Amino acid sequence: MTTDAPATPYERLLAAATELFYREGVHTVGIDRVIARAGVAKASLYSSFGSKEALIAAYLEVRHRAMRERVERAIDGRRSPRDRLLAVFDVQIMLAGDSEYRGCAFANATAEAHAVSADEVSDAYRGWLRGTFTALASQAGAVDAETLGRQLHLLWDGAAQSARMDRDGHGAWAARAAAAALLDAAQPTD
């Protein structure tokens, strides 16, 4: 929180859910734990979100906004179209190097939640990420930006799963190198 004012029950519940769901999983963490961590009454959960499913969706929306902001800052800090595209993978390298990194929050949540709202928010996130890769590929002069965007998205997903499953951030470096090679191969030939 950025203010000194006490957080609302909504904000406290969302902060607690964001911490617990990412660290331990959306299915594993029960509503009672979120309520206890937030220090609010059970009625606050239902008046703020209506259900655990809606709380999961709100948590994923927070993760989406945070990732979008990180990626946009990284892209904005680069000048050349090539560097702007590779900056997205630099974000992933930074994330994978964090000892608290537990992989892609969206993949984790949809794998265990079986909630329509989790799928909808995850679909929106994935559409945004693929669209970002495609737009950056186009700006970098790729002959078939749509195909390159999909390939880059697959590299992103693979690196996230590698970091989660192998507990090793080196996959993010390999994904960045593969992205550079794919970008080079996607350039027009004279």
PDB file of C-alpha atoms in Angstrom:
ATOM      1  CA  MET A   1       0.000   0.000   0.000  1.00  0.00           C
ATOM      2  CA  THR A   2       1.229   3.478  -0.777  1.00  0.00           C
ATOM      3  CA  THR A   3      -0.727   5.423   1.839  1.00  0.00           C
ATOM      4  CA  ASP A   4      -0.600   5.542   5.621  1.00  0.00           C
ATOM      5  CA  ALA A   5      -4.367   5.043   5.870  1.00  0.00           C
ATOM      6  CA  PRO A   6      -5.495   1.617   7.056  1.00  0.00           C
ATOM      7  CA  ALA A   7      -6.203  -0.738   4.184  1.00  0.00           C
ATOM      8  CA  THR A   8      -9.798  -1.586   3.498  1.00  0.00           C
ATOM      9  CA  PRO A   9     -10.968  -5.168   4.111  1.00  0.00           C
ATOM     10  CA  TYR A  10     -11.014  -5.596   0.310  1.00  0.00           C
ATOM     11  CA  GLU A  11      -7.363  -4.502   0.031  1.00  0.00           C
ATOM     12  CA  ARG A  12      -6.278  -6.634   2.990  1.00  0.00           C
ATOM     13  CA  LEU A  13      -8.040  -9.709   1.633  1.00  0.00           C
ATOM     14  CA  LEU A  14      -6.524  -9.213  -1.807  1.00  0.00           C
ATOM     15  CA  ALA A  15      -3.029  -8.700  -0.369  1.00  0.00           C
ATOM     16  CA  ALA A  16      -3.341 -11.820   1.783  1.00  0.00           C
ATOM     17  CA  ALA A  17      -4.677 -13.875  -1.123  1.00  0.00           C
ATOM     18  CA  THR A  18      -1.944 -12.618  -3.432  1.00  0.00           C
ATOM     19  CA  GLU A  19       0.757 -13.678  -0.987  1.00  0.00           C
ATOM     20  CA  LEU A  20      -0.728 -17.026   0.006  1.00  0.00           C
ATOM     21  CA  PHE A  21      -2.110 -18.135  -3.351  1.00  0.00           C
ATOM     22  CA  TYR A  22       1.163 -17.543  -5.160  1.00  0.00           C
ATOM     23  CA  ARG A  23       3.338 -19.115  -2.483  1.00  0.00           C
ATOM     24  CA  GLU A  24       1.160 -22.123  -1.657  1.00  0.00           C
ATOM     25  CA  GLY A  25      -1.475 -22.508  -4.374  1.00  0.00           C
ATOM     26  CA  VAL A  26      -5.055 -21.442  -4.880  1.00  0.00           C
ATOM     27  CA  HIS A  27      -6.513 -24.840  -4.046  1.00  0.00           C
ATOM     28  CA  THR A  28      -4.310 -25.532  -1.030  1.00  0.00           C
ATOM     29  CA  VAL A  29      -5.032 -22.240   0.694  1.00  0.00           C
ATOM     30  CA  GLY A  30      -8.466 -22.166   2.244  1.00  0.00           C
ATOM     31  CA  ILE A  31     -10.636 -19.117   2.730  1.00  0.00           C
ATOM     32  CA  ASP A  32     -10.130 -19.283   6.507  1.00  0.00           C
ATOM     33  CA  ARG A  33      -6.365 -18.795   6.074  1.00  0.00           C
ATOM     34  CA  VAL A  34      -6.874 -15.804   3.800  1.00  0.00           C
ATOM     35  CA  ILE A  35      -9.342 -14.288   6.264  1.00  0.00           C
ATOM     36  CA  ALA A  36      -6.984 -14.882   9.205  1.00  0.00           C
ATOM     37  CA  ARG A  37      -4.002 -13.386   7.349  1.00  0.00           C
ATOM     38  CA  ALA A  38      -6.074 -10.356   6.316  1.00  0.00           C
ATOM     39  CA  GLY A  39      -7.458  -9.914   9.833  1.00  0.00           C
ATOM     40  CA  VAL A  40     -11.033  -9.436   8.667  1.00  0.00           C
ATOM     41  CA  ALA A  41     -14.379 -11.066   9.347  1.00  0.00           C
ATOM     42  CA  LYS A  42     -15.627 -13.840   7.075  1.00  0.00           C
ATOM     43  CA  ALA A  43     -18.504 -11.606   6.010  1.00  0.00           C
ATOM     44  CA  SER A  44     -15.924  -9.174   4.574  1.00  0.00           C
ATOM     45  CA  LEU A  45     -14.781 -11.808   2.101  1.00  0.00           C
ATOM     46  CA  TYR A  46     -18.265 -12.421   0.805  1.00  0.00           C
ATOM     47  CA  SER A  47     -19.249  -8.751   0.740  1.00  0.00           C
ATOM     48  CA  SER A  48     -15.989  -7.843  -1.049  1.00  0.00           C
ATOM     49  CA  PHE A  49     -15.653 -10.748  -3.477  1.00  0.00           C
ATOM     50  CA  GLY A  50     -18.698 -12.983  -3.195  1.00  0.00           C
ATOM     51  CA  SER A  51     -16.739 -16.231  -3.487  1.00  0.00           C
ATOM     52  CA  LYS A  52     -13.291 -17.790  -3.426  1.00  0.00           C
ATOM     53  CA  GLU A  53     -13.496 -18.082  -7.211  1.00  0.00           C
ATOM     54  CA  ALA A  54     -13.917 -14.306  -7.507  1.00  0.00           C
ATOM     55  CA  LEU A  55     -11.016 -13.791  -5.083  1.00  0.00           C
ATOM     56  CA  ILE A  56      -8.831 -16.053  -7.250  1.00  0.00           C
ATOM     57  CA  ALA A  57      -9.777 -14.008 -10.327  1.00  0.00           C
ATOM     58  CA  ALA A  58      -8.940 -10.751  -8.498  1.00  0.00           C
ATOM     59  CA  TYR A  59      -5.578 -12.202  -7.399  1.00  0.00           C
ATOM     60  CA  LEU A  60      -4.761 -13.127 -10.992  1.00  0.00           C
ATOM     61  CA  GLU A  61      -5.771  -9.661 -12.192  1.00  0.00           C
ATOM     62  CA  VAL A  62      -3.284  -8.189  -9.692  1.00  0.00           C
ATOM     63  CA  ARG A  63      -0.578 -10.506 -11.066  1.00  0.00           C
ATOM     64  CA  HIS A  64      -1.480  -9.500 -14.643  1.00  0.00           C
ATOM     65  CA  ARG A  65      -1.239  -5.769 -13.869  1.00  0.00           C
ATOM     66  CA  ALA A  66       2.084  -6.243 -12.083  1.00  0.00           C
ATOM     67  CA  MET A  67       3.551  -8.231 -14.977  1.00  0.00           C
ATOM     68  CA  ARG A  68       2.298  -5.753 -17.549  1.00  0.00           C
ATOM     69  CA  GLU A  69       3.907  -2.888 -15.608  1.00  0.00           C
ATOM     70  CA  ARG A  70       7.227  -4.766 -15.324  1.00  0.00           C
ATOM     71  CA  VAL A  71       7.294  -5.621 -19.005  1.00  0.00           C
ATOM     72  CA  GLU A  72       6.297  -2.117 -20.114  1.00  0.00           C
ATOM     73  CA  ARG A  73       9.027  -0.559 -17.930  1.00  0.00           C
ATOM     74  CA  ALA A  74      11.613  -2.948 -19.368  1.00  0.00           C
ATOM     75  CA  ILE A  75      10.513  -2.266 -22.951  1.00  0.00           C
ATOM     76  CA  ASP A  76      10.398   1.493 -22.413  1.00  0.00           C
ATOM     77  CA  GLY A  77      13.975   1.410 -21.133  1.00  0.00           C
ATOM     78  CA  ARG A  78      15.301   0.139 -24.475  1.00  0.00           C
ATOM     79  CA  ARG A  79      15.808   1.950 -27.742  1.00  0.00           C
ATOM     80  CA  SER A  80      16.205  -0.555 -30.557  1.00  0.00           C
ATOM     81  CA  PRO A  81      13.299  -2.805 -31.564  1.00  0.00           C
ATOM     82  CA  ARG A  82      15.523  -5.871 -31.029  1.00  0.00           C
ATOM     83  CA  ASP A  83      16.470  -4.788 -27.509  1.00  0.00           C
ATOM     84  CA  ARG A  84      12.852  -3.948 -26.725  1.00  0.00           C
ATOM     85  CA  LEU A  85      11.781  -7.472 -27.647  1.00  0.00           C
ATOM     86  CA  LEU A  86      14.596  -9.115 -25.696  1.00  0.00           C
ATOM     87  CA  ALA A  87      13.801  -6.913 -22.685  1.00  0.00           C
ATOM     88  CA  VAL A  88      10.737  -9.070 -22.077  1.00  0.00           C
ATOM     89  CA  PHE A  89      13.044 -12.037 -21.524  1.00  0.00           C
ATOM     90  CA  ASP A  90      15.219  -9.898 -19.255  1.00  0.00           C
ATOM     91  CA  VAL A  91      12.141  -9.550 -17.035  1.00  0.00           C
ATOM     92  CA  GLN A  92      11.841 -13.308 -16.945  1.00  0.00           C
ATOM     93  CA  ILE A  93      15.523 -13.700 -16.088  1.00  0.00           C
ATOM     94  CA  MET A  94      15.030 -11.347 -13.157  1.00  0.00           C
ATOM     95  CA  LEU A  95      11.918 -13.220 -11.975  1.00  0.00           C
ATOM     96  CA  ALA A  96      13.499 -16.659 -12.312  1.00  0.00           C
ATOM     97  CA  GLY A  97      16.491 -15.505 -10.261  1.00  0.00           C
ATOM     98  CA  ASP A  98      14.271 -14.598  -7.310  1.00  0.00           C
ATOM     99  CA  SER A  99      14.271 -17.249  -4.574  1.00  0.00           C
ATOM    100  CA  GLU A 100      10.530 -16.621  -4.072  1.00  0.00           C
ATOM    101  CA  TYR A 101       9.695 -17.365  -7.724  1.00  0.00           C
ATOM    102  CA  ARG A 102       7.164 -20.176  -8.041  1.00  0.00           C
ATOM    103  CA  GLY A 103       6.637 -20.111 -11.791  1.00  0.00           C
ATOM    104  CA  CYS A 104       3.771 -18.630 -13.747  1.00  0.00           C
ATOM    105  CA  ALA A 105       0.918 -17.704 -11.413  1.00  0.00           C
ATOM    106  CA  PHE A 106      -1.580 -18.248 -14.239  1.00  0.00           C
ATOM    107  CA  ALA A 107      -0.343 -21.731 -15.143  1.00  0.00           C
ATOM    108  CA  ASN A 108      -0.277 -22.672 -11.474  1.00  0.00           C
ATOM    109  CA  ALA A 109      -3.777 -21.357 -10.777  1.00  0.00           C
ATOM    110  CA  THR A 110      -5.460 -22.845 -13.823  1.00  0.00           C
ATOM    111  CA  ALA A 111      -3.794 -26.207 -13.219  1.00  0.00           C
ATOM    112  CA  GLU A 112      -5.390 -26.488  -9.806  1.00  0.00           C
ATOM    113  CA  ALA A 113      -8.384 -24.161  -9.623  1.00  0.00           C
ATOM    114  CA  HIS A 114     -10.756 -25.506 -12.270  1.00  0.00           C
ATOM    115  CA  ALA A 115     -12.494 -22.156 -11.967  1.00  0.00           C
ATOM    116  CA  VAL A 116     -13.986 -20.469 -14.999  1.00  0.00           C
ATOM    117  CA  SER A 117     -12.959 -17.056 -13.684  1.00  0.00           C
ATOM    118  CA  ALA A 118      -9.328 -18.200 -13.338  1.00  0.00           C
ATOM    119  CA  ASP A 119      -9.405 -19.424 -16.929  1.00  0.00           C
ATOM    120  CA  GLU A 120     -10.877 -16.136 -18.159  1.00  0.00           C
ATOM    121  CA  VAL A 121      -8.268 -13.982 -16.408  1.00  0.00           C
ATOM    122  CA  SER A 122      -5.492 -16.327 -17.527  1.00  0.00           C
ATOM    123  CA  ASP A 123      -6.742 -16.204 -21.116  1.00  0.00           C
ATOM    124  CA  ALA A 124      -6.661 -12.391 -20.995  1.00  0.00           C
ATOM    125  CA  TYR A 125      -3.102 -12.430 -19.603  1.00  0.00           C
ATOM    126  CA  ARG A 126      -1.911 -14.906 -22.213  1.00  0.00           C
ATOM    127  CA  GLY A 127      -3.576 -12.948 -25.005  1.00  0.00           C
ATOM    128  CA  TRP A 128      -1.867  -9.775 -23.808  1.00  0.00           C
ATOM    129  CA  LEU A 129       1.545 -11.491 -23.587  1.00  0.00           C
ATOM    130  CA  ARG A 130       1.251 -13.103 -27.033  1.00  0.00           C
ATOM    131  CA  GLY A 131       0.046  -9.790 -28.461  1.00  0.00           C
ATOM    132  CA  THR A 132       3.012  -8.015 -26.898  1.00  0.00           C
ATOM    133  CA  PHE A 133       5.443 -10.498 -28.421  1.00  0.00           C
ATOM    134  CA  THR A 134       3.738 -10.211 -31.816  1.00  0.00           C
ATOM    135  CA  ALA A 135       3.775  -6.401 -31.771  1.00  0.00           C
ATOM    136  CA  LEU A 136       7.440  -6.336 -30.741  1.00  0.00           C
ATOM    137  CA  ALA A 137       8.300  -8.896 -33.441  1.00  0.00           C
ATOM    138  CA  SER A 138       6.576  -6.699 -36.005  1.00  0.00           C
ATOM    139  CA  GLN A 139       8.431  -3.605 -34.798  1.00  0.00           C
ATOM    140  CA  ALA A 140      11.697  -5.572 -35.029  1.00  0.00           C
ATOM    141  CA  GLY A 141      11.018  -6.320 -38.700  1.00  0.00           C
ATOM    142  CA  ALA A 142      10.039 -10.010 -38.511  1.00  0.00           C
ATOM    143  CA  VAL A 143       8.704 -11.334 -41.789  1.00  0.00           C
ATOM    144  CA  ASP A 144       5.932 -13.291 -40.025  1.00  0.00           C
ATOM    145  CA  ALA A 145       5.423 -11.475 -36.727  1.00  0.00           C
ATOM    146  CA  GLU A 146       2.426 -13.603 -35.732  1.00  0.00           C
ATOM    147  CA  THR A 147       4.377 -16.860 -35.977  1.00  0.00           C
ATOM    148  CA  LEU A 148       7.388 -15.359 -34.215  1.00  0.00           C
ATOM    149  CA  GLY A 149       5.100 -13.998 -31.489  1.00  0.00           C
ATOM    150  CA  ARG A 150       3.746 -17.501 -30.867  1.00  0.00           C
ATOM    151  CA  GLN A 151       7.249 -18.979 -30.839  1.00  0.00           C
ATOM    152  CA  LEU A 152       8.438 -16.369 -28.343  1.00  0.00           C
ATOM    153  CA  HIS A 153       5.406 -17.042 -26.174  1.00  0.00           C
ATOM    154  CA  LEU A 154       6.272 -20.744 -26.153  1.00  0.00           C
ATOM    155  CA  LEU A 155       9.832 -19.901 -25.098  1.00  0.00           C
ATOM    156  CA  TRP A 156       8.448 -17.735 -22.283  1.00  0.00           C
ATOM    157  CA  ASP A 157       6.182 -20.548 -21.088  1.00  0.00           C
ATOM    158  CA  GLY A 158       8.950 -23.116 -21.280  1.00  0.00           C
ATOM    159  CA  ALA A 159      11.367 -20.972 -19.317  1.00  0.00           C
ATOM    160  CA  ALA A 160       8.741 -20.346 -16.620  1.00  0.00           C
ATOM    161  CA  GLN A 161       8.039 -24.058 -16.292  1.00  0.00           C
ATOM    162  CA  SER A 162      11.745 -24.857 -16.257  1.00  0.00           C
ATOM    163  CA  ALA A 163      12.353 -22.364 -13.470  1.00  0.00           C
ATOM    164  CA  ARG A 164       9.457 -23.835 -11.481  1.00  0.00           C
ATOM    165  CA  MET A 165      10.100 -27.522 -12.092  1.00  0.00           C
ATOM    166  CA  ASP A 166      13.905 -27.475 -12.104  1.00  0.00           C
ATOM    167  CA  ARG A 167      14.206 -24.702  -9.498  1.00  0.00           C
ATOM    168  CA  ASP A 168      16.819 -23.192 -11.766  1.00  0.00           C
ATOM    169  CA  GLY A 169      16.755 -19.817 -13.504  1.00  0.00           C
ATOM    170  CA  HIS A 170      19.152 -20.820 -16.275  1.00  0.00           C
ATOM    171  CA  GLY A 171      16.245 -21.718 -18.551  1.00  0.00           C
ATOM    172  CA  ALA A 172      15.337 -18.035 -18.752  1.00  0.00           C
ATOM    173  CA  TRP A 173      18.810 -17.256 -20.091  1.00  0.00           C
ATOM    174  CA  ALA A 174      18.479 -20.059 -22.647  1.00  0.00           C
ATOM    175  CA  ALA A 175      15.051 -18.742 -23.659  1.00  0.00           C
ATOM    176  CA  ARG A 176      16.501 -15.264 -24.208  1.00  0.00           C
ATOM    177  CA  ALA A 177      19.288 -16.683 -26.403  1.00  0.00           C
ATOM    178  CA  ALA A 178      16.748 -18.737 -28.374  1.00  0.00           C
ATOM    179  CA  ALA A 179      14.544 -15.647 -28.771  1.00  0.00           C
ATOM    180  CA  ALA A 180      17.500 -13.722 -30.222  1.00  0.00           C
ATOM    181  CA  ALA A 181      18.222 -16.568 -32.658  1.00  0.00           C
ATOM    182  CA  LEU A 182      14.571 -16.780 -33.709  1.00  0.00           C
ATOM    183  CA  LEU A 183      14.440 -13.024 -34.211  1.00  0.00           C
ATOM    184  CA  ASP A 184      17.557 -13.145 -36.387  1.00  0.00           C
ATOM    185  CA  ALA A 185      16.093 -16.002 -38.447  1.00  0.00           C
ATOM    186  CA  ALA A 186      12.798 -14.092 -38.881  1.00  0.00           C
ATOM    187  CA  GLN A 187      14.430 -11.108 -40.574  1.00  0.00           C
ATOM    188  CA  PRO A 188      13.872 -10.550 -44.300  1.00  0.00           C
ATOM    189  CA  THR A 189      16.503 -11.953 -46.586  1.00  0.00           C
ATOM    190  CA  ASP A 190      17.913  -9.811 -49.383  1.00  0.00           C
TER     191      ASP A 190
END
